[in-house]
Each structure stands twice: as structure tokens, then as C-alpha cells.
Amino acid sequence: MSNQPVKRGYSAATLDYVGARYLGVAEEKCSYTSQEVRIPMRDGINLVADFYNPILPNDQEPAGLLMVQCCYGRGSGISFFNARIFAARGYRVLFVSTRGTYGSEGDFNPAVNEQNDSQDIVKWMRQQPWYPGTFATLGCSYLGYSQWALLRDPPEDCIAAVIPVALHDQAWHAWGTGSFRLDRATWSDLMSRIGDESGNFLTRLANLPGLSFLRSTELDEAAAGLPLEASLKNYFNDKAPWLFDYMDHPNVDDPYWAKRRQQIALEKVNIPILLISGWYDTFTTQTMHQYKHLSDRGVNVSLIVGPWTHPQGSGLRSMPEIMDFLAEHVAKTGKYGRSKARIFITGAEDWSSLPDWPPQVPSRTLYLQTNTGIGSEQPAQDAAPSSFVFDPRNPTPSIGGNQMATGGRVDDSAYGERSDVLAFTSEPLSQDLEVIGVPSVQLSHSSDPPFADLFLRLSEVNSKGVSHNITDMYQGLDPNRDMSQPLKLNLQACAHRFRAGTRIRLVVSGGSFPMYARNLGTAEDRVSSDRTVPQKHTVSLAKGVSQLILPVSHDGASVV
């Protein structure tokens, strides 16, 4: 080890106390010391970490050891959520800066070195006199990805993991829809500014995920330029080279992505895991996949999904549950005591405890109708189709949802007023209708030219005519598809109660920008071309071929 342990000061103790009260966790058990250490990697570079050690009476042992890998620094704010709040409750914490960030040597290359580095950290921990023989992992977002990278080859002495709002598959997130996800540029902008803990606080704050509304509009302007790749390169200059590697590898099965995909961890891990997500998180779909895969294997996995965005779901709203989980599986002093799946039902604005997710419920089929209606009756054989034109030069905007920076449940009424959107809307419901699970859409759809994308959104329209988003999906379409066959598309999972008097809305558009790189309407690469062709989308309605299928747990509603 290097340096000497430093006792917690008054200002840190005050922040710890106020922060813990805000998060609703139990009182502290102790103070702690922190000590900077250096951890050697197999290739000769050293990672820098802070080791937090609780100050306990002589007859008490620490509650356990937590290992956290973080690429966002080790300053006071982020260390509170990832280390100090736990150290003050008796846990030892090793808080490590990712390779190439905040004092750790080497170059930062996202998602490439975490597998080997995490194993080397574990090897080093085992050699320390304070190592208790077992450890757990912790951390949200990219910190959660680092956990999946470790669990690709699970150490026998890793006994539990807390993984909020995290992806395990970088390729799936970047290109899984067939279009490039542009929050990779927002995140890369943050990571291109990595360095020491000095510098203007607001500058760093403005680039934290979820708070990028504080930054300048230069990146947004660059993302709007064509060709997209050239415009972003002009903005980044020589920074964030990985972003352009991502853009140049649109095939998720390309060998380039192999090290960046940790699906194998879901096949091999067999320890208690707590997964946390939000209905408006950037990685909700991946968290749901993680839960389903682990649950089907019989792994001891628990799931919490709240009405949260990415920052809210990171643990800010679920720290008491995290503490209870650690008390059972690490400290061995308590019980988690909650259902396997704890789900927030929007609309009802209440939590539901479920034995599993998604629940087995019946489905309700509604039909898209002429004059952009939705109802229980099938349209006639001669029902006229509906159509719209998507213009890549004036793309349909992203409004709320699962965006990194400006996501959430928002007023998306603007979609109903745009000419490049079809907003199929029901009559007011006569009774409550609770949708819980994975809604799907069968769509008889064609486009001219065949190069096109689809954005679908389920929303609720209240009695005042104001629409709010519930869930959505995006899909780049195969230009060689058989347009005579209906598309079958799953939206992201949701849990929402439509109250009596509200209306169901299905939004259909050809894009969602800047959440996804727009389809240019040509056979040319969407990130390297600047040639655009407007795309006419046509949705056939005859005899109910286009449908909205809802999984419902409470169905007393009449939809005409």
C-alpha cells in the first residue's frame, strides 16, 4: 500500500450524515479511514484506488468487503454513493478508478480492459492482510458493466452483486436497433474530458449523464450535421476515438464487439444479484433481459423497477433496499425481505410486489382504425390506409422516454400535431385498464423507398387532451423485407394503469432524433453519407391487420 490512512474529517462526516438522511438509510455505525493505494495489472500499469476501512470497536469485525470500479472519478460526491455511505455502516470498500481515468495509468478504451483488470484487482485483494475471504461488487451504469465483465469468469469468492441501471452488451446498446444510438456521443463527450478531480465543478457537473442540459449546444449541433460521422469528428477532434470505432461497426456480431459483450456472464454467474432499473432508464431493456435470463436459470435474482430515469435509478431512490440486500448476502446480519420483483405501476402511482417478472396475464387486442383511431372492432375490408412522410432533413424529434439526458415521463402531445406522425388514439376508457408486461404491435407497413426506420410509442391521453409517454421501441427495417407480411414488434416492458376517462395512444413515426441516427432513405451508410431521400410510410388497416396487443392484469374497460 501507499500513503497512510486518513480519518474522516468534519465536512465529510456532515455530507455523509445529510446524504444518508436524504436517501432514507439507517443511522451510521461508525466512522472510517481512507487510504490511496496502487494496484498492479498484468501488463505493468497501476490502477489507483481508495481503500475505505471502518473504525470499529476491537471486538467487532467489518460487515464485509465491497469492490467498486468507477470511470467517473473518486471525488466527494461520487465516493459518497459508492463507498462512504457503506464504510460508515461497517463495510470495507475498495473504490478503484478504471484504467486511464482519474490517476489510473494506461489508456481508457471503453469496455475492453475491464475483464482482465477486474480479475487482477481480485488477485491483488486476496494478497492483502485485510482481505476477509469473500467480497461483493457494487455500482451503477458503467460501474455495473464492469461487474458483468468480472462475472464473465466469476471468482469463487465473489458472493453477491448490486447492479443498478447497467448494460452488459455494448454492441446491443449501440446498434441493436439497426440504428446508431447517439447517446454514445453524449457519453463519449463526458469521457473525453476525464482527468484529475480539479477543474470547474459546473463544467464536470454539466457532463454527468442525465445533467447534460447544462452543457453548450455544440455537441447537439454536431450530431445534427451530415455526414454524421464527419460532423462528430470535427467536434471531437482527436478525442474519444472509440466512438468512431463504434460507428464503423454496425454489425453487432462483428468480432470487434466480442470483448464488449458480456452475455456469457449471464450464463455463468450463480450468486445473489440485485438488479435495479427505471421505466425511463437508458438500459431498461438490457436489465429486463438480465433478470429474465438469470431467473430462468434459477439464479437468486431480485428486481426493482421504479418510475425513474437513468440518474434516478442509479440507487438514489433505492438505497434502503440495497442496504438490506447487503445485510443478508454480505454482512449476514439481516434479511432482504422483499418480493422477487418490486415494480412501480405508473398511473396507479403505487408499488406492486410480484413473484416474478413479467407476470403471466392475458392479452387484449385493439385495432388501428381509420381517422387514426384505436378500438375493439376490426376495420372494414375497404378501410383506407394511413400514411405519413419522414424527412431526414427535418427528423421527428425525440421527446422524453429512455434518453440519457432528457428522458422521463413527459408531455409528448406534440407528436399528435405533427404531419410526420400517426397518432392512433382510442375513445375515453369506461373503466381502468392495467397494462403490465411487454406490449406488442402487429403492423401492416410499407415504405417508399424501402430504406426506413420505425419508432412506436404507447402513450396515455388524459381528460384534458394532454399526452404522456409510457413505453416505446425503435427498429431499423430490413430494406429487403417482404412488405406484404405484417411486422411484429415488441415495445419495451411497462406497468401502467390507464384510468377510466383516459385514452390509449399509439404513436407511429419514422424516426426519433437525436436519440437515434436518422435513416437517410438510401442504401448508403447512415453515418457516413449526406444524401437524403424522404420516406413515405403507409400503414394498412383493412380487416384489423394492424393491431396493438396489450398484456392486461385488470381489464374492465370498454374500448370502442
Coordinates of C-alpha atoms in Angstrom, one line a residue:
M1 CA 0.0 0.0 0.0
S2 CA 1.0 3.6 -0.4
N3 CA 0.3 6.7 1.7
Q4 CA -1.3 6.5 5.2
P5 CA -4.9 6.0 6.2
V6 CA -6.7 9.3 6.8
K7 CA -9.6 9.7 9.2
R8 CA -12.8 11.1 8.0
G9 CA -13.0 14.9 8.5
Y10 CA -15.8 17.0 9.8
S11 CA -17.0 18.2 6.3
A12 CA -17.1 14.6 5.0
A13 CA -19.0 13.5 8.1
T14 CA -21.5 16.2 7.6
L15 CA -22.0 15.3 4.0
D16 CA -22.3 11.6 4.9
Y17 CA -25.0 12.4 7.5
V18 CA -27.1 14.7 5.4
G19 CA -26.8 12.5 2.3
A20 CA -27.8 9.4 4.2
R21 CA -30.8 11.1 5.7
Y22 CA -31.9 12.2 2.3
L23 CA -31.6 8.7 0.9
G24 CA -33.5 7.2 3.9
V25 CA -30.9 4.7 5.1
A26 CA -30.3 3.7 8.7
E27 CA -28.0 5.6 11.0
E28 CA -24.3 5.2 10.8
K29 CA -22.5 2.5 12.8
C30 CA -19.0 4.1 12.7
S31 CA -16.5 6.4 11.2
Y32 CA -13.8 5.3 8.8
T33 CA -10.4 5.9 7.3
S34 CA -9.5 6.3 3.6
Q35 CA -6.2 5.4 2.0
E36 CA -4.9 5.7 -1.6
V37 CA -3.5 2.5 -2.9
R38 CA -2.0 1.4 -6.2
I39 CA -2.9 -1.9 -7.8
P40 CA -0.6 -3.6 -10.3
M41 CA -2.1 -5.0 -13.5
R42 CA -0.7 -7.9 -15.6
D43 CA 0.7 -5.5 -18.3
G44 CA 2.7 -3.4 -15.8
I45 CA 0.4 -0.4 -15.3
N46 CA -1.1 0.6 -12.0
L47 CA -4.6 1.4 -11.1
V48 CA -5.3 3.9 -8.4
A49 CA -7.9 3.2 -5.7
D50 CA -9.2 4.5 -2.4
F51 CA -9.5 1.9 0.4
Y52 CA -12.2 2.7 3.0
N53 CA -11.8 0.9 6.3
P54 CA -14.5 1.3 9.0
I55 CA -13.3 2.2 12.5
L56 CA -15.0 -0.4 14.7
P57 CA -14.6 -1.4 18.4
N58 CA -11.9 -4.1 18.8
D59 CA -14.4 -6.9 19.2
Q60 CA -16.3 -6.1 16.0
E61 CA -15.4 -7.3 12.5
P62 CA -16.3 -5.3 9.4
A63 CA -19.6 -6.2 7.7
G64 CA -17.8 -7.4 4.6
L65 CA -15.8 -6.1 1.6
L66 CA -17.3 -4.3 -1.4
M67 CA -15.3 -3.8 -4.7
V68 CA -16.3 -0.9 -6.9
Q69 CA -14.8 0.0 -10.3
C70 CA -15.5 3.6 -11.5
C71 CA -14.6 5.6 -14.5
Y72 CA -16.1 8.9 -13.2
G73 CA -13.6 9.8 -10.5
R74 CA -13.3 9.3 -6.8
G75 CA -14.3 12.8 -5.6
S76 CA -16.6 13.6 -2.7
G77 CA -19.9 13.3 -4.4
I78 CA -19.4 10.1 -6.3
S79 CA -17.5 8.4 -3.4
F80 CA -20.4 9.1 -1.1
F81 CA -22.8 7.0 -3.2
N82 CA -20.3 4.3 -4.0
A83 CA -18.1 4.0 -0.9
R84 CA -18.5 6.2 2.1
I85 CA -22.2 5.5 2.8
F86 CA -21.2 1.8 3.1
A87 CA -18.0 2.4 5.1
A88 CA -20.0 4.3 7.7
R89 CA -22.1 1.2 8.1
G90 CA -19.3 -1.1 8.7
Y91 CA -18.2 -2.3 5.2
R92 CA -14.7 -2.2 3.8
V93 CA -14.8 -0.7 0.3
L94 CA -12.1 -0.8 -2.4
F95 CA -13.1 2.1 -4.8
V96 CA -11.0 1.7 -7.9
S97 CA -10.5 4.2 -10.8
T98 CA -10.9 2.5 -14.2
R99 CA -7.8 2.2 -16.4
G100 CA -6.9 5.6 -17.9
T101 CA -9.2 7.6 -15.6
Y102 CA -8.5 9.8 -12.6
G103 CA -5.0 8.8 -11.8
S104 CA -5.1 5.2 -13.0
E105 CA -2.4 4.5 -15.7
G106 CA -3.0 3.3 -19.2
D107 CA -5.4 4.4 -21.9
F108 CA -9.2 4.4 -21.4
N109 CA -10.7 2.2 -24.1
P110 CA -14.4 1.6 -23.1
A111 CA -15.4 -2.0 -22.3
V112 CA -12.1 -3.6 -23.5
N113 CA -9.9 -3.9 -20.4
E114 CA -12.5 -4.4 -17.6
Q115 CA -12.4 -8.2 -17.9
N116 CA -8.7 -8.6 -17.2
D117 CA -8.4 -5.6 -14.9
S118 CA -11.2 -6.7 -12.6
Q119 CA -9.6 -10.2 -12.3
D120 CA -6.3 -8.6 -11.5
I121 CA -7.9 -6.4 -8.8
V122 CA -9.4 -9.5 -7.2
K123 CA -6.0 -11.2 -7.3
W124 CA -4.4 -8.2 -5.6
M125 CA -7.2 -8.0 -2.9
R126 CA -6.6 -11.7 -2.0
Q127 CA -3.0 -10.8 -1.1
Q128 CA -3.9 -8.0 1.4
P129 CA -3.9 -8.6 5.1
W130 CA -7.4 -7.1 5.4
Y131 CA -9.0 -9.4 2.8
P132 CA -11.8 -11.3 4.6
G133 CA -12.0 -14.2 2.2
T134 CA -15.1 -13.0 0.3
F135 CA -16.3 -9.9 -1.4
A136 CA -19.3 -8.4 -3.2
T137 CA -19.5 -5.9 -6.1
L138 CA -21.4 -2.7 -6.4
G139 CA -22.0 0.1 -8.9
C140 CA -24.4 1.5 -11.4
S141 CA -24.3 2.2 -15.2
Y142 CA -20.7 1.8 -16.5
L143 CA -19.8 0.6 -13.0
G144 CA -22.3 -2.2 -13.5
Y145 CA -20.9 -3.1 -16.9
S146 CA -17.6 -3.6 -15.1
Q147 CA -19.3 -6.0 -12.8
W148 CA -20.6 -8.0 -15.7
A149 CA -17.1 -8.1 -17.2
L150 CA -15.8 -9.6 -13.9
L151 CA -18.7 -12.1 -13.8
R152 CA -17.8 -13.3 -17.2
D153 CA -15.4 -15.5 -15.3
P154 CA -17.0 -15.4 -11.8
P155 CA -14.5 -15.6 -8.9
E156 CA -15.4 -18.2 -6.4
D157 CA -15.0 -15.7 -3.5
C158 CA -17.5 -13.2 -5.1
I159 CA -20.7 -13.7 -3.1
A160 CA -23.1 -11.1 -4.3
A161 CA -23.6 -8.1 -6.7
V162 CA -25.7 -5.0 -6.8
I163 CA -26.1 -3.8 -10.4
P164 CA -28.4 -0.8 -11.0
V165 CA -29.2 0.7 -14.4
A166 CA -26.4 -1.1 -16.2
L167 CA -25.8 -2.7 -19.6
H168 CA -23.9 -5.9 -20.2
D169 CA -23.8 -5.7 -24.0
Q170 CA -22.2 -2.6 -25.6
A171 CA -23.0 -3.7 -29.1
W172 CA -26.7 -4.2 -28.4
H173 CA -27.0 -0.7 -27.0
A174 CA -25.0 1.0 -29.8
W175 CA -26.5 -0.8 -32.8
G176 CA -29.1 -3.3 -31.5
T177 CA -32.0 -1.5 -33.2
G178 CA -30.2 -1.2 -36.5
S179 CA -29.6 2.5 -35.9
F180 CA -26.7 4.1 -34.0
R181 CA -27.7 5.2 -30.6
L182 CA -26.5 8.8 -30.3
D183 CA -26.2 8.9 -26.5
R184 CA -22.9 7.1 -27.2
A185 CA -21.7 10.5 -28.4
T186 CA -23.0 12.3 -25.3
W187 CA -21.3 9.8 -23.0
S188 CA -18.1 9.9 -25.1
D189 CA -18.1 13.7 -24.7
L190 CA -18.1 13.2 -20.9
M191 CA -15.4 10.6 -21.0
S192 CA -13.2 12.6 -23.4
R193 CA -12.9 15.1 -20.5
I194 CA -11.6 12.6 -17.9
G195 CA -8.7 13.8 -15.8
D196 CA -8.0 14.7 -12.2
E197 CA -10.5 15.9 -9.7
S198 CA -9.6 19.6 -10.2
G199 CA -11.3 21.9 -12.6
N200 CA -14.6 23.9 -12.6
F201 CA -17.3 22.0 -10.7
L202 CA -20.1 23.1 -13.0
T203 CA -18.1 22.0 -16.0
R204 CA -17.8 18.5 -14.7
L205 CA -21.4 18.5 -13.5
A206 CA -22.7 19.6 -16.9
N207 CA -21.3 16.4 -18.4
L208 CA -22.6 13.9 -15.9
P209 CA -25.2 11.6 -17.6
G210 CA -28.6 13.0 -17.0
L211 CA -27.4 16.6 -16.5
S212 CA -26.1 17.4 -19.9
F213 CA -28.7 20.1 -20.2
L214 CA -26.1 22.3 -18.5
R215 CA -23.6 22.0 -21.3
S216 CA -23.3 24.0 -24.5
T217 CA -25.3 23.1 -27.6
E218 CA -22.2 22.5 -29.7
L219 CA -22.4 18.7 -29.4
D220 CA -26.1 18.8 -30.3
E221 CA -25.3 20.8 -33.4
A222 CA -22.6 18.4 -34.4
A223 CA -24.9 15.4 -34.0
A224 CA -27.4 17.2 -36.3
G225 CA -24.8 17.6 -39.1
L226 CA -24.4 15.5 -42.1
P227 CA -22.4 13.4 -42.8
L228 CA -22.9 12.4 -39.1
E229 CA -19.5 10.8 -38.6
A230 CA -17.6 13.7 -40.2
S231 CA -19.6 16.2 -38.2
L232 CA -18.8 14.5 -34.9
K233 CA -15.2 14.0 -35.8
N234 CA -14.9 17.8 -36.4
Y235 CA -16.4 18.3 -32.9
F236 CA -14.3 15.7 -31.0
N237 CA -11.1 16.4 -33.0
D238 CA -8.8 13.6 -31.8
K239 CA -10.7 12.8 -28.6
A240 CA -12.9 9.7 -28.0
P241 CA -11.5 7.6 -30.8
W242 CA -13.7 4.6 -29.6
L243 CA -16.9 6.5 -30.6
F244 CA -15.9 6.3 -34.3
D245 CA -14.9 2.7 -33.9
Y246 CA -18.4 2.1 -32.6
M247 CA -19.9 3.9 -35.6
D248 CA -17.8 1.9 -38.1
H249 CA -19.0 -1.5 -36.8
P250 CA -22.8 -1.6 -37.2
N251 CA -23.0 -5.4 -37.2
V252 CA -23.4 -6.5 -33.6
D253 CA -21.9 -9.9 -34.5
D254 CA -18.7 -8.3 -35.8
P255 CA -15.7 -9.7 -33.9
Y256 CA -14.9 -6.1 -32.9
W257 CA -17.6 -6.3 -30.3
A258 CA -16.6 -9.7 -28.8
K259 CA -14.8 -8.2 -25.8
R260 CA -17.5 -5.7 -25.3
R261 CA -20.4 -8.2 -24.9
Q262 CA -20.8 -9.9 -21.6
Q263 CA -23.8 -12.2 -22.3
I264 CA -21.7 -15.1 -21.2
A265 CA -21.7 -13.7 -17.7
L266 CA -25.5 -14.3 -17.6
E267 CA -24.8 -18.0 -18.4
K268 CA -22.1 -18.5 -15.7
V269 CA -22.9 -16.4 -12.7
N270 CA -24.7 -18.0 -9.8
I271 CA -24.7 -15.6 -6.8
P272 CA -27.4 -13.4 -5.4
I273 CA -27.9 -10.4 -7.6
L274 CA -30.0 -7.2 -7.1
L275 CA -31.0 -5.5 -10.4
I276 CA -32.4 -2.0 -10.3
S277 CA -33.9 -0.1 -13.2
G278 CA -36.4 2.6 -14.2
W279 CA -39.1 2.6 -16.8
Y280 CA -37.3 5.6 -18.4
D281 CA -33.7 4.3 -17.9
T282 CA -31.3 4.1 -20.9
F283 CA -30.7 0.4 -20.2
T284 CA -34.1 -0.8 -19.2
T285 CA -34.3 -3.4 -21.9
Q286 CA -31.0 -4.9 -21.0
T287 CA -31.8 -5.0 -17.3
M288 CA -35.1 -6.9 -18.1
H289 CA -33.1 -9.3 -20.3
Q290 CA -30.6 -9.8 -17.4
Y291 CA -33.4 -10.6 -15.0
K292 CA -35.3 -12.9 -17.3
H293 CA -32.2 -14.9 -18.2
L294 CA -30.9 -15.2 -14.6
S295 CA -34.4 -16.1 -13.3
D296 CA -34.9 -18.8 -15.9
R297 CA -31.6 -20.3 -14.8
G298 CA -32.7 -20.4 -11.2
V299 CA -30.3 -17.7 -10.0
N300 CA -31.2 -15.8 -6.8
V301 CA -32.0 -12.6 -8.6
S302 CA -34.2 -9.7 -7.4
L303 CA -35.6 -6.9 -9.5
I304 CA -36.7 -3.3 -8.6
V305 CA -38.1 -1.1 -11.3
G306 CA -39.3 2.4 -10.4
P307 CA -40.7 5.4 -12.3
W308 CA -37.1 6.6 -12.8
T309 CA -34.7 7.9 -15.4
H310 CA -31.1 6.8 -15.5
P311 CA -29.8 9.0 -12.7
Q312 CA -32.8 8.4 -10.5
G313 CA -32.5 4.6 -10.9
S314 CA -28.8 4.6 -10.1
G315 CA -29.5 4.0 -6.4
L316 CA -30.8 7.4 -5.4
R317 CA -34.3 6.1 -4.8
S318 CA -33.4 2.5 -3.7
M319 CA -30.5 2.8 -1.2
P320 CA -32.5 1.2 1.8
E321 CA -33.2 -1.9 -0.4
I322 CA -29.5 -2.0 -1.3
M323 CA -28.5 -1.9 2.3
D324 CA -31.0 -4.7 3.2
F325 CA -29.7 -6.8 0.3
L326 CA -26.1 -6.4 1.5
A327 CA -27.1 -7.1 5.1
E328 CA -28.5 -10.5 4.1
H329 CA -25.9 -11.6 1.5
V330 CA -22.7 -10.0 2.6
A331 CA -22.9 -8.9 6.3
K332 CA -25.2 -11.9 7.1
T333 CA -27.0 -9.8 9.7
G334 CA -30.4 -9.2 8.2
K335 CA -32.9 -10.2 5.5
Y336 CA -33.7 -8.6 2.2
G337 CA -37.4 -9.4 2.9
R338 CA -38.9 -8.2 -0.3
S339 CA -40.5 -9.9 -3.2
K340 CA -38.5 -11.2 -6.2
A341 CA -39.9 -8.4 -8.4
R342 CA -40.9 -5.0 -6.9
I343 CA -42.5 -3.0 -9.7
F344 CA -43.9 0.6 -9.8
I345 CA -47.2 0.9 -11.6
T346 CA -47.4 4.3 -13.3
G347 CA -50.9 5.7 -13.5
A348 CA -51.8 3.9 -10.3
E349 CA -48.7 5.6 -8.8
D350 CA -48.1 2.6 -6.5
W351 CA -45.7 -0.3 -6.0
S352 CA -46.6 -3.9 -6.7
S353 CA -44.8 -7.0 -5.3
L354 CA -44.7 -9.8 -7.7
P355 CA -43.3 -13.4 -7.5
D356 CA -41.7 -13.0 -10.9
W357 CA -41.5 -10.7 -14.0
P358 CA -43.2 -10.4 -16.3
P359 CA -46.4 -11.8 -14.8
Q360 CA -48.5 -14.3 -16.8
V361 CA -51.5 -12.2 -17.8
P362 CA -54.0 -12.4 -20.7
S363 CA -53.7 -10.1 -23.7
R364 CA -56.1 -7.6 -25.2
T365 CA -56.1 -6.9 -28.9
L366 CA -57.0 -3.4 -30.2
Y367 CA -57.2 -2.5 -33.9
L368 CA -55.8 0.6 -35.6
Q369 CA -58.6 2.2 -37.4
T370 CA -59.3 4.9 -40.0
N371 CA -59.1 8.5 -38.9
T372 CA -56.2 7.4 -36.6
G373 CA -58.5 5.7 -34.1
I374 CA -57.9 2.6 -31.9
G375 CA -60.8 0.3 -30.9
S376 CA -62.1 -3.2 -30.3
E377 CA -63.8 -3.5 -33.6
Q378 CA -62.0 -4.6 -36.8
P379 CA -62.0 -2.0 -39.6
A380 CA -63.8 -3.0 -42.8
Q381 CA -62.2 -4.8 -45.7
D382 CA -62.1 -1.5 -47.7
A383 CA -60.7 0.6 -44.8
A384 CA -58.3 3.2 -46.3
P385 CA -54.6 3.1 -45.2
S386 CA -52.9 5.8 -43.3
S387 CA -49.6 7.4 -44.3
F388 CA -47.0 10.0 -43.5
V389 CA -43.6 11.2 -44.8
F390 CA -40.4 11.1 -42.8
D391 CA -37.9 13.8 -43.9
P392 CA -34.3 13.1 -42.8
R393 CA -33.6 16.8 -43.1
N394 CA -36.4 17.6 -40.6
P395 CA -36.4 14.4 -38.5
T396 CA -39.2 13.6 -36.0
P397 CA -37.8 14.7 -32.6
S398 CA -37.1 12.5 -29.6
I399 CA -39.5 13.5 -26.7
G400 CA -38.8 12.1 -23.3
G401 CA -38.6 8.3 -22.9
N402 CA -35.3 6.4 -22.4
Q403 CA -32.9 9.2 -23.4
M404 CA -29.8 9.6 -21.3
A405 CA -30.0 13.3 -20.8
T406 CA -33.6 14.5 -21.3
G407 CA -35.6 11.3 -20.7
G408 CA -38.5 10.5 -18.4
R409 CA -42.3 10.8 -18.4
V410 CA -43.1 14.0 -20.3
D411 CA -45.8 15.7 -22.2
D412 CA -45.5 14.3 -25.7
S413 CA -48.7 15.8 -27.1
A414 CA -46.6 17.4 -29.8
Y415 CA -46.5 14.1 -31.6
G416 CA -50.2 14.3 -32.2
E417 CA -49.8 17.6 -34.0
R418 CA -47.0 16.6 -36.5
S419 CA -47.6 15.7 -40.1
D420 CA -44.8 13.1 -40.0
V421 CA -46.5 11.1 -37.2
L422 CA -49.6 8.9 -37.0
A423 CA -51.1 9.2 -33.5
F424 CA -53.8 6.4 -33.3
T425 CA -56.0 7.3 -30.3
S426 CA -58.9 5.5 -28.6
E427 CA -62.1 6.9 -27.1
P428 CA -62.0 7.5 -23.4
L429 CA -62.0 4.3 -21.3
S430 CA -65.1 3.4 -19.4
Q431 CA -63.1 1.7 -16.6
D432 CA -59.5 1.2 -15.5
L433 CA -57.2 -0.9 -17.8
E434 CA -53.9 -2.1 -16.3
V435 CA -51.2 -3.0 -18.8
I436 CA -48.3 -5.0 -17.3
G437 CA -45.6 -6.8 -19.3
V438 CA -44.5 -6.4 -22.9
P439 CA -46.9 -4.7 -25.3
S440 CA -46.5 -5.6 -28.9
V441 CA -47.7 -4.2 -32.3
Q442 CA -48.6 -6.1 -35.5
L443 CA -48.2 -3.6 -38.3
S444 CA -49.0 -4.0 -41.9
H445 CA -46.4 -1.5 -43.1
S446 CA -44.6 -0.5 -46.3
S447 CA -42.2 2.3 -47.1
D448 CA -41.1 4.0 -50.3
P449 CA -38.1 3.8 -50.6
P450 CA -37.6 0.6 -48.6
F451 CA -34.8 2.2 -46.5
A452 CA -36.7 3.2 -43.4
D453 CA -37.0 3.0 -39.6
L454 CA -40.0 2.8 -37.3
F455 CA -40.5 4.4 -33.9
L456 CA -43.5 3.2 -31.9
R457 CA -44.7 4.7 -28.6
L458 CA -47.6 3.8 -26.3
S459 CA -48.9 6.9 -24.5
E460 CA -51.8 8.0 -22.3
V461 CA -54.0 11.0 -23.2
N462 CA -55.7 12.5 -20.1
S463 CA -59.1 14.1 -19.9
K464 CA -57.6 17.5 -20.8
G465 CA -56.1 16.1 -24.0
V466 CA -52.5 16.1 -22.8
S467 CA -50.5 13.0 -23.7
H468 CA -47.7 11.4 -21.6
N469 CA -45.4 8.6 -22.7
I470 CA -45.5 5.1 -21.2
T471 CA -43.1 2.9 -23.3
D472 CA -41.7 2.8 -26.9
M473 CA -39.4 1.0 -29.3
Y474 CA -37.2 1.7 -32.3
Q475 CA -36.3 -0.5 -35.2
G476 CA -34.3 0.0 -38.4
L477 CA -36.2 -2.1 -41.0
D478 CA -34.6 -4.6 -43.4
P479 CA -34.8 -3.0 -46.9
N480 CA -35.3 -6.5 -48.4
R481 CA -38.2 -7.3 -46.1
D482 CA -41.4 -8.8 -47.6
M483 CA -43.7 -5.8 -47.3
S484 CA -46.8 -8.0 -47.8
Q485 CA -46.2 -9.6 -44.4
P486 CA -47.0 -7.7 -41.2
L487 CA -44.2 -6.6 -38.9
K488 CA -44.4 -8.0 -35.3
L489 CA -42.6 -5.6 -32.9
N490 CA -42.3 -5.7 -29.2
L491 CA -42.3 -2.4 -27.2
Q492 CA -40.2 -2.1 -24.0
A493 CA -41.8 -3.7 -20.9
C494 CA -44.0 -1.4 -18.8
A495 CA -46.5 -1.4 -16.0
H496 CA -49.2 1.2 -16.3
R497 CA -52.8 1.7 -15.2
F498 CA -55.0 3.6 -17.7
R499 CA -57.6 5.3 -15.5
A500 CA -61.2 5.5 -16.6
G501 CA -61.6 8.6 -18.8
T502 CA -58.1 8.4 -20.2
R503 CA -57.4 7.4 -23.8
I504 CA -54.8 5.0 -25.3
R505 CA -52.5 6.4 -27.9
L506 CA -50.1 4.6 -30.3
V507 CA -47.6 6.9 -32.0
V508 CA -46.1 5.7 -35.3
S509 CA -43.2 7.6 -36.8
G510 CA -40.1 7.1 -39.0
G511 CA -37.5 8.4 -36.5
S512 CA -36.6 9.6 -33.1
F513 CA -33.8 12.2 -33.3
P514 CA -31.4 12.8 -31.6
M515 CA -31.9 9.5 -29.7
Y516 CA -31.1 7.5 -32.8
A517 CA -29.2 8.4 -36.0
R518 CA -31.8 9.1 -38.7
N519 CA -32.4 6.8 -41.6
L520 CA -31.3 8.7 -44.7
G521 CA -33.6 6.8 -47.1
T522 CA -30.8 5.4 -49.2
A523 CA -28.6 2.3 -49.4
E524 CA -25.7 4.4 -48.3
D525 CA -24.3 4.2 -44.7
R526 CA -26.3 6.4 -42.4
V527 CA -23.3 7.6 -40.5
S528 CA -21.0 8.4 -43.5
S529 CA -23.4 9.8 -46.1
D530 CA -25.1 13.1 -46.5
R531 CA -27.5 12.2 -49.3
T532 CA -31.1 12.0 -48.1
V533 CA -34.4 10.9 -49.5
P534 CA -37.8 11.4 -47.8
Q535 CA -39.6 8.2 -47.0
K536 CA -43.3 7.6 -47.3
H537 CA -44.7 5.2 -44.7
T538 CA -48.0 3.5 -45.3
V539 CA -49.9 1.6 -42.6
S540 CA -52.7 -0.7 -43.9
L541 CA -55.8 -1.0 -41.7
A542 CA -58.2 -3.3 -43.6
K543 CA -59.8 -6.1 -41.6
G544 CA -57.7 -5.4 -38.5
V545 CA -54.4 -6.4 -39.9
S546 CA -52.6 -3.7 -37.8
Q547 CA -53.0 -4.3 -34.1
L548 CA -51.9 -3.2 -30.7
I549 CA -51.7 -6.1 -28.3
L550 CA -51.6 -5.3 -24.6
P551 CA -50.9 -7.6 -21.7
V552 CA -53.5 -6.7 -19.1
S553 CA -53.9 -7.7 -15.4
H554 CA -57.0 -5.6 -14.9
D555 CA -59.4 -5.3 -17.8
G556 CA -62.8 -3.9 -17.1
A557 CA -62.5 -1.2 -19.8
S558 CA -64.7 -0.8 -22.8
V559 CA -62.7 0.5 -25.8
V560 CA -65.0 1.4 -28.7

